Tab-separated table of N, CA and C in Angstrom:
chain	number	residue	atom	x	y	z
A	1	MET	N	13.087	-11.544	10.014
A	1	MET	CA	12.106	-11.434	8.941
A	1	MET	C	12.427	-12.518	7.903
A	2	ASN	N	11.418	-13.295	7.520
A	2	ASN	CA	11.669	-14.371	6.575
A	2	ASN	C	11.777	-13.850	5.135
A	3	ASN	N	12.314	-14.684	4.260
A	3	ASN	CA	12.552	-14.275	2.869
A	3	ASN	C	11.266	-13.978	2.115
A	4	TYR	N	10.177	-14.698	2.432
A	4	TYR	CA	8.901	-14.436	1.762
A	4	TYR	C	8.429	-13.019	2.058
A	5	LYS	N	8.507	-12.639	3.333
A	5	LYS	CA	8.078	-11.295	3.724
A	5	LYS	C	8.967	-10.241	3.062
A	6	LYS	N	10.273	-10.484	3.018
A	6	LYS	CA	11.187	-9.542	2.366
A	6	LYS	C	10.873	-9.413	0.879
A	7	SER	N	10.547	-10.521	0.233
A	7	SER	CA	10.240	-10.447	-1.201
A	7	SER	C	8.950	-9.663	-1.436
A	8	ARG	N	7.969	-9.799	-0.547
A	8	ARG	CA	6.727	-9.011	-0.676
A	8	ARG	C	6.999	-7.531	-0.466
A	9	ILE	N	7.863	-7.197	0.487
A	9	ILE	CA	8.219	-5.797	0.711
A	9	ILE	C	8.934	-5.245	-0.515
A	10	ARG	N	9.901	-6.014	-1.047
A	10	ARG	CA	10.637	-5.558	-2.230
A	10	ARG	C	9.690	-5.320	-3.402
A	11	GLU	N	8.727	-6.226	-3.579
A	11	GLU	CA	7.764	-6.091	-4.674
A	11	GLU	C	6.951	-4.804	-4.518
A	12	SER	N	6.491	-4.538	-3.322
A	12	SER	CA	5.739	-3.305	-3.079
A	12	SER	C	6.605	-2.080	-3.332
A	13	LEU	N	7.843	-2.140	-2.885
A	13	LEU	CA	8.743	-1.000	-3.079
A	13	LEU	C	8.995	-0.736	-4.558
A	14	MET	N	9.201	-1.786	-5.323
A	14	MET	CA	9.493	-1.630	-6.754
A	14	MET	C	8.356	-0.911	-7.474
A	15	HIS	N	7.127	-1.131	-7.045
A	15	HIS	CA	5.982	-0.523	-7.719
A	15	HIS	C	5.633	0.850	-7.181
A	16	ARG	N	6.055	1.151	-5.974
A	16	ARG	CA	5.630	2.399	-5.342
A	16	ARG	C	6.684	3.498	-5.322
A	17	VAL	N	7.940	3.179	-5.598
A	17	VAL	CA	8.968	4.220	-5.571
A	17	VAL	C	8.798	5.117	-6.779
A	18	GLU	N	8.666	6.404	-6.525
A	18	GLU	CA	8.543	7.378	-7.610
A	18	GLU	C	9.917	7.551	-8.245
A	19	LEU	N	9.975	7.490	-9.545
A	19	LEU	CA	11.245	7.680	-10.234
A	19	LEU	C	11.503	9.169	-10.449
A	20	THR	N	11.810	9.853	-9.370
A	20	THR	CA	12.167	11.262	-9.445
A	20	THR	C	13.673	11.368	-9.286
A	21	GLN	N	14.220	12.517	-9.596
A	21	GLN	CA	15.660	12.722	-9.483
A	21	GLN	C	16.135	12.447	-8.053
A	22	GLU	N	15.368	12.904	-7.060
A	22	GLU	CA	15.770	12.715	-5.666
A	22	GLU	C	15.762	11.243	-5.265
A	23	ASN	N	14.833	10.487	-5.802
A	23	ASN	CA	14.699	9.089	-5.408
A	23	ASN	C	15.467	8.128	-6.309
A	24	PHE	N	16.109	8.637	-7.343
A	24	PHE	CA	16.813	7.755	-8.264
A	24	PHE	C	17.910	6.974	-7.548
A	25	ALA	N	18.496	7.577	-6.518
A	25	ALA	CA	19.549	6.895	-5.759
A	25	ALA	C	19.039	5.593	-5.156
A	26	PHE	N	17.767	5.519	-4.892
A	26	PHE	CA	17.162	4.303	-4.357
A	26	PHE	C	17.453	3.118	-5.275
A	27	PHE	N	17.396	3.345	-6.571
A	27	PHE	CA	17.594	2.263	-7.524
A	27	PHE	C	19.050	2.033	-7.887
A	28	GLN	N	19.962	2.799	-7.326
A	28	GLN	CA	21.376	2.549	-7.571
A	28	GLN	C	21.819	1.235	-6.930
A	29	ILE	N	20.957	0.647	-6.142
A	29	ILE	CA	21.223	-0.665	-5.555
A	29	ILE	C	21.271	-1.707	-6.665
A	30	ALA	N	20.611	-1.430	-7.750
A	30	ALA	CA	20.481	-2.298	-8.924
A	30	ALA	C	19.251	-3.180	-8.762
A	31	PRO	N	18.405	-3.200	-9.771
A	31	PRO	CA	17.172	-3.983	-9.692
A	31	PRO	C	17.394	-5.448	-9.338
A	32	ASN	N	18.449	-6.063	-9.882
A	32	ASN	CA	18.691	-7.475	-9.574
A	32	ASN	C	18.982	-7.683	-8.098
A	33	ASP	N	19.751	-6.762	-7.496
A	33	ASP	CA	20.038	-6.869	-6.069
A	33	ASP	C	18.768	-6.708	-5.250
A	34	LEU	N	17.894	-5.812	-5.690
A	34	LEU	CA	16.637	-5.607	-4.972
A	34	LEU	C	15.822	-6.892	-4.946
A	35	LEU	N	15.863	-7.644	-6.021
A	35	LEU	CA	15.061	-8.858	-6.103
A	35	LEU	C	15.725	-10.054	-5.438
A	36	GLN	N	17.064	-10.064	-5.336
A	36	GLN	CA	17.751	-11.259	-4.863
A	36	GLN	C	18.368	-11.130	-3.479
A	37	GLU	N	18.792	-9.949	-3.099
A	37	GLU	CA	19.473	-9.774	-1.820
A	37	GLU	C	18.505	-9.937	-0.654
A	38	THR	N	19.062	-10.317	0.476
A	38	THR	CA	18.249	-10.423	1.680
A	38	THR	C	18.220	-9.107	2.446
A	39	ILE	N	19.021	-8.142	2.027
A	39	ILE	CA	19.043	-6.833	2.672
A	39	ILE	C	18.073	-5.918	1.946
A	40	LEU	N	17.202	-5.285	2.707
A	40	LEU	CA	16.236	-4.358	2.120
A	40	LEU	C	16.817	-2.954	2.093
A	41	PRO	N	16.534	-2.198	1.048
A	41	PRO	CA	16.972	-0.800	1.028
A	41	PRO	C	16.173	0.001	2.046
A	42	SER	N	16.737	1.107	2.484
A	42	SER	CA	15.975	1.947	3.411
A	42	SER	C	14.921	2.717	2.614
A	43	TYR	N	13.784	2.959	3.229
A	43	TYR	CA	12.701	3.682	2.567
A	43	TYR	C	11.845	4.333	3.636
A	44	ASP	N	11.077	5.314	3.234
A	44	ASP	CA	10.099	5.900	4.141
A	44	ASP	C	8.852	6.271	3.349
A	45	PHE	N	7.837	6.679	4.068
A	45	PHE	CA	6.530	6.953	3.478
A	45	PHE	C	6.607	7.978	2.348
A	46	HIS	N	7.500	8.954	2.479
A	46	HIS	CA	7.525	10.080	1.549
A	46	HIS	C	8.134	9.763	0.183
A	47	ILE	N	8.920	8.688	0.071
A	47	ILE	CA	9.453	8.351	-1.251
A	47	ILE	C	8.578	7.338	-1.984
A	48	LEU	N	7.586	6.801	-1.291
A	48	LEU	CA	6.692	5.835	-1.925
A	48	LEU	C	5.452	6.537	-2.455
A	49	ARG	N	5.059	6.150	-3.638
A	49	ARG	CA	3.914	6.783	-4.292
A	49	ARG	C	2.606	6.275	-3.690
A	50	PRO	N	1.757	7.172	-3.216
A	50	PRO	CA	0.451	6.735	-2.720
A	50	PRO	C	-0.502	6.503	-3.887
A	51	GLY	N	-1.532	5.743	-3.657
A	51	GLY	CA	-2.537	5.501	-4.684
A	51	GLY	C	-2.987	4.057	-4.684
A	52	VAL	N	-3.994	3.786	-5.477
A	52	VAL	CA	-4.550	2.441	-5.585
A	52	VAL	C	-3.857	1.726	-6.737
A	53	VAL	N	-3.283	0.572	-6.420
A	53	VAL	CA	-2.528	-0.218	-7.385
A	53	VAL	C	-3.370	-1.414	-7.816
A	54	CYS	N	-3.395	-1.683	-9.112
A	54	CYS	CA	-4.106	-2.849	-9.635
A	54	CYS	C	-3.471	-4.125	-9.081
A	55	GLN	N	-4.294	-5.065	-8.668
A	55	GLN	CA	-3.775	-6.323	-8.123
A	55	GLN	C	-3.163	-7.219	-9.199
A	56	GLU	N	-3.505	-6.986	-10.453
A	56	GLU	CA	-3.025	-7.851	-11.525
A	56	GLU	C	-1.790	-7.307	-12.233
A	57	CYS	N	-1.793	-6.008	-12.571
A	57	CYS	CA	-0.682	-5.458	-13.360
A	57	CYS	C	0.124	-4.397	-12.610
A	58	TYR	N	-0.258	-4.088	-11.378
A	58	TYR	CA	0.418	-3.110	-10.517
A	58	TYR	C	0.397	-1.696	-11.071
A	59	SER	N	-0.523	-1.403	-11.947
A	59	SER	CA	-0.658	-0.061	-12.508
A	59	SER	C	-1.379	0.843	-11.511
A	60	PHE	N	-1.016	2.122	-11.533
A	60	PHE	CA	-1.735	3.114	-10.732
A	60	PHE	C	-2.902	3.692	-11.522
A	61	ASN	N	-3.114	3.201	-12.717
A	61	ASN	CA	-4.160	3.701	-13.605
A	61	ASN	C	-5.495	3.035	-13.247
A	62	THR	N	-5.978	3.325	-12.041
A	62	THR	CA	-7.199	2.702	-11.537
A	62	THR	C	-8.213	3.766	-11.141
A	63	TYR	N	-9.460	3.351	-11.058
A	63	TYR	CA	-10.506	4.235	-10.542
A	63	TYR	C	-11.535	3.391	-9.803
A	64	VAL	N	-12.236	4.045	-8.891
A	64	VAL	CA	-13.236	3.371	-8.065
A	64	VAL	C	-14.602	3.889	-8.462
A	65	GLU	N	-15.511	2.945	-8.704
A	65	GLU	CA	-16.888	3.294	-9.045
A	65	GLU	C	-17.806	2.389	-8.240
A	66	ALA	N	-18.643	2.986	-7.412
A	66	ALA	CA	-19.563	2.261	-6.524
A	66	ALA	C	-18.768	1.300	-5.637
A	67	GLN	N	-18.979	0.005	-5.776
A	67	GLN	CA	-18.334	-0.993	-4.914
A	67	GLN	C	-17.168	-1.703	-5.595
A	68	THR	N	-16.660	-1.145	-6.687
A	68	THR	CA	-15.678	-1.854	-7.498
A	68	THR	C	-14.506	-0.961	-7.865
A	69	THR	N	-13.319	-1.562	-7.910
A	69	THR	CA	-12.113	-0.889	-8.379
A	69	THR	C	-11.806	-1.430	-9.772
A	70	PHE	N	-11.591	-0.538	-10.723
A	70	PHE	CA	-11.311	-0.910	-12.109
A	70	PHE	C	-9.908	-0.461	-12.499
A	71	CYS	N	-9.225	-1.269	-13.304
A	71	CYS	CA	-7.923	-0.895	-13.847
A	71	CYS	C	-8.105	-0.553	-15.317
A	72	GLU	N	-7.686	0.641	-15.690
A	72	GLU	CA	-7.800	1.060	-17.084
A	72	GLU	C	-6.692	0.472	-17.945
A	73	SER	N	-5.624	-0.023	-17.327
A	73	SER	CA	-4.511	-0.580	-18.096
A	73	SER	C	-4.774	-2.008	-18.556
A	74	CYS	N	-5.229	-2.866	-17.625
A	74	CYS	CA	-5.402	-4.279	-17.978
A	74	CYS	C	-6.851	-4.740	-17.939
A	75	GLY	N	-7.756	-3.876	-17.483
A	75	GLY	CA	-9.159	-4.261	-17.386
A	75	GLY	C	-9.495	-5.030	-16.124
A	76	GLY	N	-8.550	-5.114	-15.186
A	76	GLY	CA	-8.776	-5.835	-13.938
A	76	GLY	C	-9.896	-5.222	-13.113
A	77	ILE	N	-10.627	-6.078	-12.410
A	77	ILE	CA	-11.749	-5.658	-11.574
A	77	ILE	C	-11.564	-6.293	-10.197
A	78	GLU	N	-11.806	-5.496	-9.156
A	78	GLU	CA	-11.683	-5.994	-7.787
A	78	GLU	C	-12.731	-5.305	-6.916
A	79	ASP	N	-13.276	-6.042	-5.977
A	79	ASP	CA	-14.211	-5.469	-5.020
A	79	ASP	C	-13.489	-4.381	-4.222
A	80	ALA	N	-14.134	-3.241	-4.017
A	80	ALA	CA	-13.501	-2.108	-3.333
A	80	ALA	C	-13.068	-2.475	-1.916
A	81	GLU	N	-13.857	-3.267	-1.229
A	81	GLU	CA	-13.479	-3.686	0.124
A	81	GLU	C	-12.191	-4.497	0.099
A	82	GLU	N	-12.070	-5.400	-0.869
A	82	GLU	CA	-10.844	-6.193	-1.006
A	82	GLU	C	-9.651	-5.298	-1.328
A	83	THR	N	-9.868	-4.274	-2.134
A	83	THR	CA	-8.792	-3.338	-2.471
A	83	THR	C	-8.302	-2.630	-1.214
A	84	ILE	N	-9.220	-2.180	-0.389
A	84	ILE	CA	-8.835	-1.498	0.856
A	84	ILE	C	-8.099	-2.460	1.785
A	85	LYS	N	-8.576	-3.690	1.902
A	85	LYS	CA	-7.898	-4.687	2.741
A	85	LYS	C	-6.487	-4.957	2.223
A	86	ARG	N	-6.350	-5.098	0.915
A	86	ARG	CA	-5.039	-5.376	0.316
A	86	ARG	C	-4.064	-4.226	0.572
A	87	HIS	N	-4.539	-3.001	0.422
A	87	HIS	CA	-3.673	-1.846	0.650
A	87	HIS	C	-3.358	-1.658	2.136
A	88	SER	N	-4.280	-2.041	3.008
A	88	SER	CA	-4.016	-1.993	4.452
A	88	SER	C	-2.935	-3.002	4.825
A	89	GLU	N	-3.020	-4.205	4.263
A	89	GLU	CA	-1.999	-5.226	4.513
A	89	GLU	C	-0.638	-4.777	3.987
A	90	GLU	N	-0.628	-4.173	2.808
A	90	GLU	CA	0.621	-3.669	2.242
A	90	GLU	C	1.218	-2.595	3.156
A	91	PHE	N	0.379	-1.691	3.650
A	91	PHE	CA	0.843	-0.637	4.549
A	91	PHE	C	1.454	-1.245	5.810
A	92	LEU	N	0.774	-2.226	6.407
A	92	LEU	CA	1.298	-2.886	7.606
A	92	LEU	C	2.605	-3.610	7.327
A	93	LEU	N	2.723	-4.190	6.164
A	93	LEU	CA	3.942	-4.894	5.784
A	93	LEU	C	5.107	-3.922	5.634
A	94	LEU	N	4.867	-2.795	4.983
A	94	LEU	CA	5.928	-1.817	4.747
A	94	LEU	C	6.264	-0.994	5.984
A	95	PHE	N	5.262	-0.722	6.811
A	95	PHE	CA	5.455	0.152	7.969
A	95	PHE	C	4.900	-0.494	9.240
A	96	PRO	N	5.511	-1.580	9.702
A	96	PRO	CA	4.967	-2.277	10.872
A	96	PRO	C	4.989	-1.435	12.148
A	97	GLU	N	5.862	-0.442	12.200
A	97	GLU	CA	5.970	0.387	13.404
A	97	GLU	C	4.975	1.548	13.420
A	98	VAL	N	4.325	1.821	12.295
A	98	VAL	CA	3.379	2.938	12.193
A	98	VAL	C	1.966	2.428	12.489
A	99	PRO	N	1.248	3.086	13.394
A	99	PRO	CA	-0.116	2.640	13.708
A	99	PRO	C	-1.034	2.699	12.477
A	100	LEU	N	-1.855	1.687	12.330
A	100	LEU	CA	-2.819	1.632	11.230
A	100	LEU	C	-4.049	2.440	11.628
A	101	THR	N	-4.334	3.492	10.875
A	101	THR	CA	-5.494	4.344	11.155
A	101	THR	C	-6.253	4.606	9.861
A	102	THR	N	-7.475	5.048	10.005
A	102	THR	CA	-8.286	5.412	8.843
A	102	THR	C	-7.604	6.508	8.040
A	103	ALA	N	-7.084	7.506	8.718
A	103	ALA	CA	-6.441	8.633	8.027
A	103	ALA	C	-5.209	8.194	7.243
A	104	ARG	N	-4.435	7.258	7.800
A	104	ARG	CA	-3.226	6.803	7.097
A	104	ARG	C	-3.586	6.017	5.836
A	105	ILE	N	-4.601	5.166	5.913
A	105	ILE	CA	-5.000	4.405	4.728
A	105	ILE	C	-5.634	5.337	3.700
A	106	TYR	N	-6.362	6.325	4.148
A	106	TYR	CA	-6.918	7.335	3.238
A	106	TYR	C	-5.778	8.013	2.471
A	107	GLN	N	-4.728	8.374	3.176
A	107	GLN	CA	-3.568	9.007	2.542
A	107	GLN	C	-2.823	8.002	1.656
A	108	TRP	N	-2.664	6.764	2.121
A	108	TRP	CA	-1.956	5.723	1.371
A	108	TRP	C	-2.663	5.428	0.042
A	109	CYS	N	-3.994	5.470	0.056
A	109	CYS	CA	-4.784	5.234	-1.165
A	109	CYS	C	-5.025	6.530	-1.937
A	110	ASP	N	-4.403	7.598	-1.519
A	110	ASP	CA	-4.463	8.903	-2.190
A	110	ASP	C	-5.894	9.421	-2.328
A	111	GLY	N	-6.710	9.174	-1.310
A	111	GLY	CA	-8.072	9.696	-1.301
A	111	GLY	C	-9.034	9.017	-2.258
A	112	SER	N	-8.680	7.850	-2.767
A	112	SER	CA	-9.549	7.152	-3.723
A	112	SER	C	-10.818	6.603	-3.075
A	113	PHE	N	-10.773	6.359	-1.770
A	113	PHE	CA	-11.929	5.853	-1.030
A	113	PHE	C	-12.288	6.860	0.050
A	114	SER	N	-13.551	6.930	0.404
A	114	SER	CA	-13.959	7.839	1.475
A	114	SER	C	-13.421	7.318	2.811
A	115	LYS	N	-13.227	8.225	3.735
A	115	LYS	CA	-12.774	7.825	5.070
A	115	LYS	C	-13.801	6.918	5.736
A	116	GLN	N	-15.064	7.156	5.464
A	116	GLN	CA	-16.125	6.321	6.043
A	116	GLN	C	-16.021	4.876	5.548
A	117	ARG	N	-15.770	4.701	4.259
A	117	ARG	CA	-15.637	3.346	3.708
A	117	ARG	C	-14.409	2.654	4.289
A	118	ILE	N	-13.302	3.370	4.383
A	118	ILE	CA	-12.079	2.798	4.961
A	118	ILE	C	-12.328	2.405	6.414
A	119	TYR	N	-12.986	3.280	7.159
A	119	TYR	CA	-13.314	3.004	8.562
A	119	TYR	C	-14.109	1.703	8.686
A	120	ARG	N	-15.125	1.531	7.841
A	120	ARG	CA	-15.958	0.320	7.905
A	120	ARG	C	-15.136	-0.937	7.612
A	121	VAL	N	-14.249	-0.868	6.627
A	121	VAL	CA	-13.428	-2.033	6.277
A	121	VAL	C	-12.445	-2.350	7.401
A	122	LEU	N	-11.794	-1.331	7.948
A	122	LEU	CA	-10.846	-1.565	9.041
A	122	LEU	C	-11.564	-2.116	10.271
A	123	ARG	N	-12.710	-1.553	10.599
A	123	ARG	CA	-13.481	-2.001	11.762
A	123	ARG	C	-13.891	-3.470	11.604
A	124	LYS	N	-14.226	-3.864	10.384
A	124	LYS	CA	-14.689	-5.226	10.115
A	124	LYS	C	-13.542	-6.249	10.140
A	125	ASN	N	-12.334	-5.834	9.741
A	125	ASN	CA	-11.244	-6.786	9.532
A	125	ASN	C	-10.097	-6.715	10.536
A	126	TYR	N	-10.087	-5.717	11.397
A	126	TYR	CA	-8.996	-5.550	12.354
A	126	TYR	C	-9.554	-5.295	13.745
A	127	LEU	N	-8.705	-5.488	14.730
A	127	LEU	CA	-9.062	-5.215	16.114
A	127	LEU	C	-8.911	-3.722	16.376
A	128	LYS	N	-9.971	-3.103	16.846
A	128	LYS	CA	-9.979	-1.665	17.125
A	128	LYS	C	-9.381	-1.420	18.507
A	129	VAL	N	-8.400	-0.504	18.583
A	129	VAL	CA	-7.754	-0.159	19.841
A	129	VAL	C	-7.878	1.344	20.044
A	130	GLY	N	-8.431	1.758	21.164
A	130	GLY	CA	-8.584	3.179	21.456
A	130	GLY	C	-9.985	3.663	21.138
A	131	LYS	N	-10.183	4.943	21.414
A	131	LYS	CA	-11.498	5.550	21.183
A	131	LYS	C	-11.334	6.890	20.492
A	132	THR	N	-12.382	7.338	19.896
A	132	THR	CA	-12.487	8.628	19.187
A	132	THR	C	-11.315	8.848	18.235
A	133	LYS	N	-10.614	9.959	18.343
A	133	LYS	CA	-9.568	10.300	17.378
A	133	LYS	C	-8.297	9.465	17.531
A	134	ALA	N	-8.171	8.755	18.647
A	134	ALA	CA	-6.973	7.959	18.890
A	134	ALA	C	-7.127	6.505	18.438
A	135	VAL	N	-8.143	6.197	17.656
A	135	VAL	CA	-8.393	4.812	17.238
A	135	VAL	C	-7.298	4.325	16.293
A	136	GLN	N	-6.800	3.127	16.611
A	136	GLN	CA	-5.842	2.433	15.758
A	136	GLN	C	-6.365	1.019	15.555
A	137	TYR	N	-5.833	0.344	14.563
A	137	TYR	CA	-6.261	-1.026	14.273
A	137	TYR	C	-5.050	-1.937	14.263
A	138	GLN	N	-5.275	-3.172	14.716
A	138	GLN	CA	-4.197	-4.162	14.745
A	138	GLN	C	-4.654	-5.435	14.083
């Protein structure tokens, strides 16, 4: 894995790790080490916070209205389709071994987008593998 990919993973982890008592040990690595080391900390889906993150300020203080995602923290605006694509790419980056499905992105975005909208974006931007309930995207 190249350093660019590791830095993108670290960036996603820094914004998505919930600062709960159970997960505080995650940060005992020290923030500077997280940003500079080539070794990634271990993580799984359950310690990362789901939801829609602003592309500009990384805030979870976002909402979706019609075809647009708005950030209440910085005023950032993004097309909803682009938001879904960005979060799908982030999911693939963090969990390359987990199949990309509509249900997983729905859960990753914490239900901010309908499953139908996610399905349309995935179908348009990824290769569909399988049929009916076993559909995955690559």
